[in-house]
Amino acid sequence: MSAGQLSTTRPTLTRRIARILARWPRIRVASLLAAPVGWLVVFYLGSLAVLFAAAFWHYDANITFTITKTFSFENFVALISDPVYRSIAGRTVMIAALVNITDAVLAFPIAFVMGKLAGPKLRSVLGVLVLMPLWTSYLVKILAWRLILSDGGVLNWLLKPLHLSGPGFGEVAVYLVLSYIWLPYMILPLAAGFERVPTSLLEASTDLGARTWHTFRSVVLPLVFPALVAGSIFTFSLTLGDYIAVSQVSSTQFIGSVIYDNLGVVGDLPLAAAFATVPVLVMVVYLLLARRAGAFEAL
Amino acid sequence: MQLSRRLRVVLVGSTGCLLVVIYVPILLIVLYAFNPSKSQKWPVTGLTLQWIQAAIGNPGARSALVLSVQVGLIATGIALVLGSLLAAAVHRYHFFGRNVVSFLVILPVAFPGIVTGIALNTTFRTLFGGLSLFTLIVGHATFCVVTVYNNVIARMRRTPGSLVEASADLGADPLQTFRFVTLPVIRSALIAGALLAFALSFDEIIVTTFTAGFNETLPIWIVANLSRPNQLPIVNAVALGVIIASAIPVYLAQRVASDAAGYG
């Protein structure tokens, strides 16, 4: 670009617009925000609002099989009073919590190596090695675990000489598969968290006489805790909403399975909408707690 | 913190073991794509290209692939525009509700996909007369925005704002500043964000199931065929293709912007 190009002061249209924008920063911000915020508010928040409203509608399951847009708490009453739904919700949250803890424990050593032990070259190699499986298709990973856990699959073949057999398809399989699938989502934020821990603090702790375990517990752990929570937002939320892995490696039911069946097979949209408020509520509480733990700065 | 030799060995050793556990299932799919036997039992009985040829010739898989690529490209385009506008606003200005906006953009991935899916499904079916290609693209674009946003804002945070000010001081109008200063600075972040958004859209299944209507993307084709034992060898071969197809954009994104972590 030549200097002459920049020094022209002809009042072109863009320049006139520029002058208006320079005078009113609010217009500047609004013109940037209009499209993206409009999109998210209309399509995303708007849809969530409709979903929430639909949770109070009525579905006639006996005669007409149609939905009427009335207002009642009948869907919530049905969900709370039926022990089947309670146990499904409990099981979903329970397995999500277990997956969360498992991934946190599994991610610690590799994240520590990535964030603190490895040199820059090894660090970027490990980064790619973790990033690749994160982006590998969710369905491909489920397919792979079906091959591993099925009757004539790899696991049973490996265990046969020991006169053992694998867990087969069921709740344990769901737990294993979901822990596997969401693990990279925990490793990456945690590794970034370790990387942000200043090495000088660790040295200071050692100089002051703390043993490795002591330093880990009182210096490292509090510092990486926000990163741990950041990673857990993904592992927890993704497990909470799953129904495809659940249906492929078990015949058990998750909140997602009930939503899917009611929407597709049964056609009871209001009940599905009411049940969908459970993961929303759980996640809202989780996100609020996560924000207090400083996880959003670690995302 | 001084690590004893033993602890170091344990840490490095468990890192290696974990990577093996992460990669074995993926390599298993690669192997099964070449398995001649229709039964899905281990061990595989040999190696053949038969199913890969069958997958390439499968009309259902082919049209699903074409649709997935189309949806991915359009959704990525929308996400590129929306994500970078949002990143520019949040990075450069302090406005009322700034925290709310930066929170709003991550909600579609922080909330379970099934919530986004059923919310869009309910809205489109009850208020907008049903599901179509349009609703599918809206669904995909909505969760892709955050990927572009994350990449672009990370880049902007590392770029001194004085560059833009200097450009204005030297007499450039906003369009020139954008073209000669801002764009070159964020270009690789845009490319990385776009590649990741495409990869995200290409693999997505849950929001897709709820917004696609009768449209069949590749993930929907895979799920439909998982329940047909006869089709499983072809599904394995398609899965190999999907592994390669998602590895390429991610690898490229990594090369383009080595700092683009971009998860979620």
XYZ file of C-alpha atoms in Angstrom:
563
model
C 0.000 0.000 0.000
C 1.483 3.329 -0.978
C 1.630 6.366 1.290
C -0.411 8.340 -1.199
C -3.262 5.928 -0.868
C -3.547 6.580 2.820
C -3.170 10.350 2.741
C -6.148 10.975 0.451
C -8.734 12.843 2.468
C -11.518 12.827 -0.116
C -14.805 12.581 1.829
C -15.702 9.183 0.410
C -18.757 7.341 1.643
C -16.716 5.039 3.906
C -14.985 8.088 5.325
C -18.278 9.772 6.060
C -19.523 6.619 7.745
C -16.228 6.476 9.610
C -16.775 9.967 10.924
C -20.234 9.087 12.189
C -18.886 5.923 13.795
C -16.013 7.800 15.412
C -18.415 10.284 16.927
C -20.867 7.724 18.278
C -19.087 4.699 19.705
C -22.476 3.245 20.611
C -23.384 2.941 16.946
C -19.992 1.316 16.404
C -20.673 -1.357 19.031
C -24.269 -1.810 17.936
C -23.322 -2.375 14.300
C -20.862 -5.069 15.349
C -23.258 -6.717 17.773
C -26.507 -6.549 15.806
C -26.084 -9.612 13.626
C -24.442 -12.090 16.044
C -26.479 -11.128 19.085
C -29.638 -10.990 16.980
C -28.955 -14.503 15.723
C -28.226 -15.927 19.162
C -31.170 -14.194 20.811
C -33.715 -15.083 18.130
C -32.629 -18.615 17.314
C -31.050 -19.747 20.551
C -32.613 -17.876 23.467
C -35.900 -17.617 21.575
C -35.945 -21.369 21.063
C -35.097 -21.999 24.693
C -38.027 -19.753 25.656
C -40.384 -21.677 23.372
C -39.061 -24.933 24.824
C -39.728 -23.658 28.310
C -43.254 -22.619 27.345
C -43.872 -25.980 25.681
C -43.124 -27.695 28.978
C -46.478 -26.342 30.211
C -48.525 -27.394 27.176
C -50.931 -30.309 27.140
C -50.658 -33.473 25.075
C -53.746 -35.597 24.609
C -52.431 -39.156 24.694
C -55.860 -40.818 24.586
C -58.065 -39.540 21.793
C -56.719 -36.807 19.559
C -52.933 -37.234 19.971
C -52.525 -33.505 19.547
C -50.926 -30.714 21.523
C -52.934 -27.855 23.005
C -51.128 -24.714 24.091
C -52.553 -24.345 27.570
C -50.779 -23.686 30.817
C -50.522 -26.383 33.451
C -47.945 -28.115 35.587
C -49.194 -31.575 34.614
C -45.967 -32.560 32.797
C -43.820 -31.645 35.762
C -46.219 -33.420 38.096
C -46.033 -36.504 35.878
C -42.236 -36.405 35.886
C -41.922 -35.925 39.624
C -44.558 -38.455 40.630
C -43.356 -41.244 38.337
C -40.462 -43.107 39.971
C -39.241 -44.266 36.535
C -38.424 -40.705 35.484
C -36.839 -39.978 38.845
C -34.542 -42.949 38.538
C -33.652 -42.063 34.937
C -32.755 -38.504 35.947
C -30.781 -39.810 38.925
C -28.913 -42.340 36.783
C -28.033 -39.716 34.161
C -26.657 -37.214 36.671
C -24.850 -40.010 38.539
C -23.093 -41.381 35.455
C -22.279 -37.821 34.313
C -20.641 -37.173 37.690
C -18.714 -40.466 37.528
C -17.496 -39.742 33.989
C -16.460 -36.302 35.161
C -14.389 -37.601 38.071
C -12.863 -40.398 36.004
C -11.779 -38.000 33.271
C -10.338 -35.555 35.798
C -8.229 -38.312 37.382
C -7.120 -39.756 34.032
C -6.278 -36.310 32.640
C -4.006 -35.242 35.521
C -0.745 -37.021 34.621
C -0.822 -36.264 30.899
C -1.949 -32.664 31.479
C 0.869 -32.187 33.980
C 3.408 -33.595 31.546
C 2.045 -31.344 28.785
C 1.924 -28.205 30.915
C 5.014 -28.516 33.063
C 7.425 -31.324 32.172
C 7.589 -31.306 28.390
C 9.731 -28.921 26.376
C 8.054 -26.746 23.753
C 8.513 -29.315 20.989
C 7.151 -32.323 22.884
C 4.382 -30.091 24.229
C 3.105 -29.265 20.763
C 3.386 -32.913 19.663
C 1.337 -33.994 22.680
C -1.111 -31.179 21.978
C -1.755 -32.516 18.486
C -1.924 -36.087 19.797
C -4.734 -35.072 22.177
C -6.478 -32.691 19.796
C -6.805 -35.263 16.995
C -8.908 -37.770 18.961
C -10.984 -34.902 20.395
C -12.054 -34.092 16.859
C -12.422 -37.700 15.723
C -16.074 -38.358 15.036
C -18.181 -39.135 18.070
C -19.951 -41.885 16.123
C -16.687 -43.486 15.045
C -15.638 -43.731 18.691
C -18.946 -45.364 19.605
C -18.560 -47.771 16.708
C -15.069 -48.657 17.910
C -16.302 -49.410 21.421
C -19.076 -51.595 20.071
C -16.356 -53.657 18.396
C -14.365 -53.777 21.638
C -17.183 -54.595 24.072
C -19.383 -56.890 21.968
C -19.604 -60.620 22.659
C -17.003 -61.689 20.123
C -15.104 -58.435 20.503
C -11.517 -57.554 21.356
C -11.939 -57.281 25.122
C -13.479 -60.700 25.609
C -10.795 -62.184 23.339
C -8.095 -60.579 25.498
C -9.702 -61.689 28.771
C -10.485 -65.231 27.655
C -7.075 -66.724 28.575
C -7.640 -65.331 32.085
C -11.099 -66.967 32.236
C -12.693 -63.552 32.562
C -15.145 -61.647 30.403
C -15.748 -57.973 29.794
C -18.723 -55.987 31.074
C -20.638 -56.433 27.815
C -23.275 -53.889 26.861
C -24.983 -52.057 29.732
C -24.488 -49.240 32.191
C -20.797 -50.031 32.723
C -20.294 -49.851 28.958
C -22.046 -46.459 28.863
C -19.735 -45.210 31.620
C -16.607 -46.508 29.846
C -17.556 -45.187 26.422
C -18.567 -41.730 27.632
C -15.420 -41.435 29.777
C -13.385 -42.324 26.697
C -15.178 -39.967 24.327
C -15.043 -36.853 26.505
C -11.540 -37.355 27.985
C -9.718 -34.984 25.564
C -12.145 -32.199 26.550
C -10.727 -32.470 30.073
C -7.059 -32.874 29.123
C -6.708 -29.682 27.054
C -8.014 -27.079 29.533
C -6.179 -28.821 32.354
C -2.890 -28.814 30.433
C -3.368 -25.107 29.737
C -4.044 -24.659 33.463
C -0.781 -26.392 34.415
C 1.063 -24.287 31.880
C -0.156 -21.123 33.616
C 1.213 -22.223 37.014
C 4.468 -20.239 37.418
C 7.425 -22.565 37.837
C 8.908 -20.082 40.316
C 6.061 -20.804 42.736
C 6.863 -24.511 42.631
C 10.525 -23.751 43.240
C 9.660 -21.435 46.107
C 7.535 -24.126 47.664
C 10.407 -26.603 47.428
C 12.862 -24.043 48.810
C 10.589 -23.502 51.769
C 10.821 -27.207 52.492
C 7.565 -28.574 51.116
C 7.630 -32.131 49.899
C 6.289 -32.934 46.414
C 2.882 -34.031 47.678
C 2.552 -31.003 49.916
C 3.418 -28.614 47.063
C 0.969 -30.391 44.833
C -1.859 -30.156 47.336
C -1.357 -26.621 48.597
C 0.129 -24.843 45.572
C -0.595 -26.678 42.318
C -4.100 -27.955 42.985
C -5.634 -24.605 44.012
C -4.046 -22.943 40.982
C -5.295 -25.483 38.438
C -8.703 -25.895 40.048
C -10.417 -23.355 37.736
C -9.026 -25.217 34.710
C -10.291 -28.494 36.144
C -13.760 -27.008 36.516
C -13.568 -25.549 32.993
C -12.833 -28.993 31.565
C -15.551 -30.554 33.674
C -18.174 -28.228 32.165
C -17.711 -30.110 28.911
C -17.381 -33.641 30.257
C -20.373 -33.151 32.542
C -22.637 -31.376 30.076
C -21.866 -33.672 27.163
C -22.577 -36.764 29.256
C -25.724 -35.260 30.695
C -27.263 -34.746 27.268
C -26.162 -37.966 25.624
C -28.545 -40.560 24.265
C -26.849 -41.971 21.174
C -23.889 -43.635 22.883
C -26.331 -44.786 25.548
C -28.609 -46.449 23.004
C -25.716 -47.998 21.068
C -23.941 -49.753 23.940
C -26.811 -50.437 26.353
C -30.541 -50.745 26.669
C -30.566 -48.401 29.629
C -32.267 -45.003 29.493
C -30.887 -41.506 29.980
C -32.763 -38.190 30.156
C -31.828 -37.774 26.498
C -33.364 -41.131 25.551
C -36.698 -40.159 27.117
C -36.654 -36.786 25.346
C -35.837 -38.413 22.034
C -38.481 -41.125 22.344
C -41.186 -38.704 23.435
C -40.413 -36.309 20.646
C -40.038 -38.868 17.876
C -41.882 -42.076 18.611
C -44.531 -40.982 21.099
C -45.086 -37.412 19.971
C -45.501 -36.072 23.498
C -43.548 -32.871 22.958
C -44.695 -31.189 26.200
C -43.385 -34.034 28.361
C -40.077 -34.060 26.436
C -39.807 -30.299 26.911
C -40.504 -30.597 30.615
C -37.839 -33.290 30.999
C -35.357 -31.151 29.045
C -35.559 -28.537 31.793
C -33.750 -30.995 34.103
C -30.369 -30.883 32.292
C -30.859 -27.139 31.769
C -31.359 -26.563 35.498
C -28.473 -28.832 36.426
C -26.190 -27.027 33.968
C -27.289 -23.550 35.086
C -26.384 -24.403 38.673
C -23.140 -26.006 37.484
C -22.201 -22.999 35.330
C -22.923 -20.562 38.159
C -20.714 -22.572 40.508
C -18.081 -22.831 37.773
C -18.106 -19.075 37.335
C -17.538 -18.600 41.034
C -14.595 -20.988 40.820
C -13.113 -18.770 38.101
C -13.517 -21.419 35.421
C -14.564 -18.976 32.702
C -11.163 -17.328 32.703
C -9.683 -20.794 32.226
C -11.872 -21.777 29.267
C 8.462 -28.794 43.200
C 11.197 -31.303 42.651
C 10.000 -34.500 41.142
C 11.804 -37.638 42.099
C 13.066 -39.771 39.255
C 10.493 -42.378 40.096
C 7.588 -39.918 39.977
C 8.786 -38.604 36.640
C 8.865 -42.131 35.233
C 5.369 -42.768 36.583
C 4.008 -39.542 35.027
C 5.613 -40.086 31.634
C 4.664 -43.768 31.710
C 1.007 -43.089 32.449
C 0.954 -40.420 29.734
C 2.164 -43.027 27.254
C -0.356 -45.618 28.461
C -3.203 -43.128 28.211
C -2.269 -42.208 24.649
C -2.249 -45.904 23.747
C -5.721 -46.321 25.268
C -6.929 -43.243 23.365
C -5.592 -44.420 20.021
C -6.273 -48.168 20.102
C -10.055 -47.857 19.442
C -9.445 -45.498 16.531
C -6.829 -47.811 15.009
C -9.243 -50.693 15.509
C -11.782 -48.996 13.243
C -9.066 -48.476 10.638
C -8.316 -52.200 10.780
C -11.975 -53.256 10.610
C -12.482 -51.120 7.499
C -10.276 -53.697 5.729
C -11.861 -56.744 7.356
C -13.307 -59.126 4.732
C -15.644 -60.924 7.172
C -19.196 -59.671 7.571
C -19.153 -60.710 11.213
C -17.768 -58.055 13.498
C -15.825 -60.515 15.658
C -12.184 -60.225 16.664
C -9.690 -61.101 15.279
C -10.194 -59.860 11.733
C -9.907 -62.596 9.128
C -7.727 -60.807 6.585
C -7.455 -57.616 4.615
C -9.553 -56.439 1.683
C -10.502 -53.251 -0.137
C -13.936 -54.677 -0.966
C -15.904 -52.676 1.630
C -14.108 -49.453 0.923
C -15.097 -49.823 -2.724
C -18.642 -50.672 -1.645
C -18.741 -47.578 0.568
C -17.510 -45.311 -2.219
C -20.160 -46.737 -4.539
C -22.964 -46.584 -1.964
C -25.497 -44.005 -3.201
C -26.949 -43.332 0.275
C -23.542 -42.643 1.791
C -22.539 -40.484 -1.160
C -25.557 -38.209 -1.085
C -25.272 -37.985 2.716
C -21.639 -36.931 2.316
C -22.555 -34.253 -0.221
C -25.256 -32.882 2.077
C -22.891 -32.876 5.075
C -20.299 -30.912 3.120
C -22.906 -28.393 1.911
C -24.351 -27.856 5.372
C -20.849 -27.628 6.856
C -19.734 -24.990 4.341
C -22.820 -22.781 4.732
C -22.873 -23.074 8.537
C -19.146 -22.280 8.624
C -19.694 -19.213 6.448
C -22.401 -17.897 8.771
C -20.302 -18.695 11.847
C -17.291 -16.877 10.364
C -19.233 -13.624 9.961
C -21.108 -13.801 13.269
C -18.158 -15.089 15.305
C -15.683 -12.478 14.144
C -18.135 -9.571 14.522
C -18.831 -10.707 18.052
C -15.135 -11.167 18.849
C -14.393 -7.643 17.580
C -17.161 -6.126 19.711
C -16.283 -8.013 22.896
C -12.561 -7.462 22.516
C -12.537 -3.807 21.591
C -15.411 -2.262 23.508
C -16.730 -2.175 27.032
C -20.470 -2.074 26.766
C -23.414 -2.853 28.974
C -23.999 -6.612 29.004
C -20.547 -7.509 27.670
C -20.190 -10.411 30.098
C -23.669 -11.609 29.225
C -22.798 -11.634 25.531
C -19.559 -13.547 26.036
C -21.516 -16.009 28.167
C -24.343 -16.278 25.627
C -21.999 -17.355 22.849
C -20.692 -20.381 24.769
C -24.159 -21.487 25.926
C -24.926 -23.566 22.802
C -21.906 -25.765 23.577
C -22.057 -25.513 27.384
C -25.632 -26.779 27.441
C -26.111 -30.370 26.297
C -26.703 -30.704 22.551
C -30.030 -32.338 23.177
C -31.331 -29.137 24.812
C -30.328 -27.047 21.792
C -31.772 -29.749 19.565
C -35.177 -30.069 21.190
C -35.477 -26.279 21.632
C -34.892 -25.648 17.921
C -37.103 -28.603 17.013
C -39.993 -27.317 19.139
C -39.684 -23.783 17.803
C -39.415 -24.706 14.145
C -42.205 -27.264 14.243
C -44.727 -25.300 16.276
C -44.032 -21.779 15.002
C -42.307 -22.001 11.623
C -44.076 -24.882 9.938
C -41.606 -27.719 10.138
C -38.021 -28.806 9.580
C -35.997 -28.258 6.451
C -32.486 -27.747 5.170
C -32.761 -24.190 6.477
C -33.439 -25.317 10.058
C -30.559 -27.780 9.858
C -28.174 -25.013 8.805
C -29.473 -22.659 11.513
C -28.835 -25.348 14.121
C -25.294 -25.968 12.907
C -24.375 -22.300 12.554
C -25.584 -21.644 16.112
C -23.097 -24.007 17.745
C -20.287 -23.196 15.277
C -20.183 -19.476 16.163
C -18.298 -20.126 19.389
C -15.446 -21.915 17.598
C -14.728 -18.948 15.331
C -15.292 -16.512 18.208
C -12.791 -18.327 20.459
C -10.092 -18.403 17.807
C -10.508 -14.808 16.692
C -10.749 -13.267 20.155
C -7.689 -15.204 21.316
C -5.759 -13.696 18.420
C -7.078 -10.179 19.062
C -6.071 -10.376 22.714
C -2.492 -11.044 21.676
C -2.435 -8.207 19.134
C -1.676 -4.707 20.433
C -4.606 -2.325 19.879
C -2.056 0.364 18.988
C -1.839 -1.143 15.479
C -5.399 -0.139 14.657
C -4.932 3.281 16.266
C -1.741 3.862 14.293
C -3.550 2.995 11.098
C -6.303 5.509 11.863
C -3.727 8.154 12.824
C -2.029 7.640 9.474
C -5.304 8.479 7.779
C -6.748 5.101 6.859
C -10.516 4.816 6.856
C -12.068 1.858 8.723
C -12.333 -0.205 5.564
C -8.650 0.290 4.788
C -7.706 -0.447 8.378
C -9.727 -3.622 8.233
C -8.238 -4.667 4.918
C -4.588 -3.829 5.557
C -4.238 -4.203 9.333
C -6.991 -6.194 11.044
C -7.529 -8.853 8.391
C -3.848 -9.847 7.983
C -3.558 -10.073 11.769
C -6.597 -12.306 12.276
C -6.449 -14.179 8.946
C -4.894 -17.383 10.267
C -7.235 -17.358 13.270
C -10.174 -17.069 10.864
C -8.896 -19.994 8.805
C -8.310 -22.119 11.903
C -11.733 -21.210 13.289
C -13.398 -22.022 9.980
C -11.671 -25.402 9.689
C -12.679 -26.350 13.218
C -16.245 -25.104 12.722
C -16.487 -27.240 9.600
C -15.131 -30.285 11.427
C -17.633 -29.673 14.236
C -20.554 -29.409 11.834
C -19.414 -32.407 9.784
C -19.501 -34.736 12.808
C -22.457 -33.329 14.719
C -25.285 -35.755 15.289
C -27.503 -34.702 18.200
C -28.630 -31.213 17.132
C -28.674 -32.603 13.586
C -31.124 -35.363 14.477
C -33.549 -32.826 15.900
C -33.304 -30.204 13.147
C -32.714 -32.183 9.944
C -36.255 -33.359 9.175
C -35.930 -35.717 6.200
C -32.446 -34.520 5.292
C -29.803 -37.209 5.762
C -26.312 -36.036 6.700
C -23.449 -38.500 6.944
C -23.717 -38.951 10.746
C -27.455 -39.605 10.373
C -26.714 -42.160 7.662
C -24.195 -43.865 9.969
C -26.642 -44.080 12.894
C -29.393 -45.411 10.627
C -27.081 -48.130 9.315
C -25.619 -49.103 12.696
C -28.794 -51.053 13.373
C -28.490 -53.044 10.126
C -25.969 -55.854 10.703
C -25.604 -56.395 6.939
C -24.445 -52.827 6.457
C -21.846 -52.817 9.266
C -18.820 -53.590 7.036
C -19.708 -50.598 4.842
C -20.250 -48.450 7.957
C -16.725 -49.372 9.088
C -15.333 -48.299 5.731
C -17.298 -45.018 5.867
C -15.995 -44.524 9.424
C -12.436 -44.743 8.096
C -13.315 -42.001 5.625
C -14.800 -39.889 8.417
C -11.641 -40.294 10.541
C -9.520 -39.040 7.659
C -11.986 -36.290 6.768
C -11.983 -34.871 10.292
C -8.249 -35.323 10.835
C -7.334 -33.193 7.809
C -9.065 -29.930 8.793
C -7.905 -30.284 12.387
C -4.323 -30.907 11.314
C -4.463 -27.932 8.951
C -6.017 -25.702 11.622
C -3.187 -26.716 13.935
C -0.604 -25.817 11.298
C -2.258 -22.505 10.429
C -2.566 -21.292 14.002
C -0.506 -23.365 16.376
C -2.157 -21.460 19.205
C -5.709 -22.306 18.183
C -6.731 -24.745 20.874
C -10.333 -24.285 19.861
C -11.945 -27.104 21.813
C -15.677 -26.765 22.063
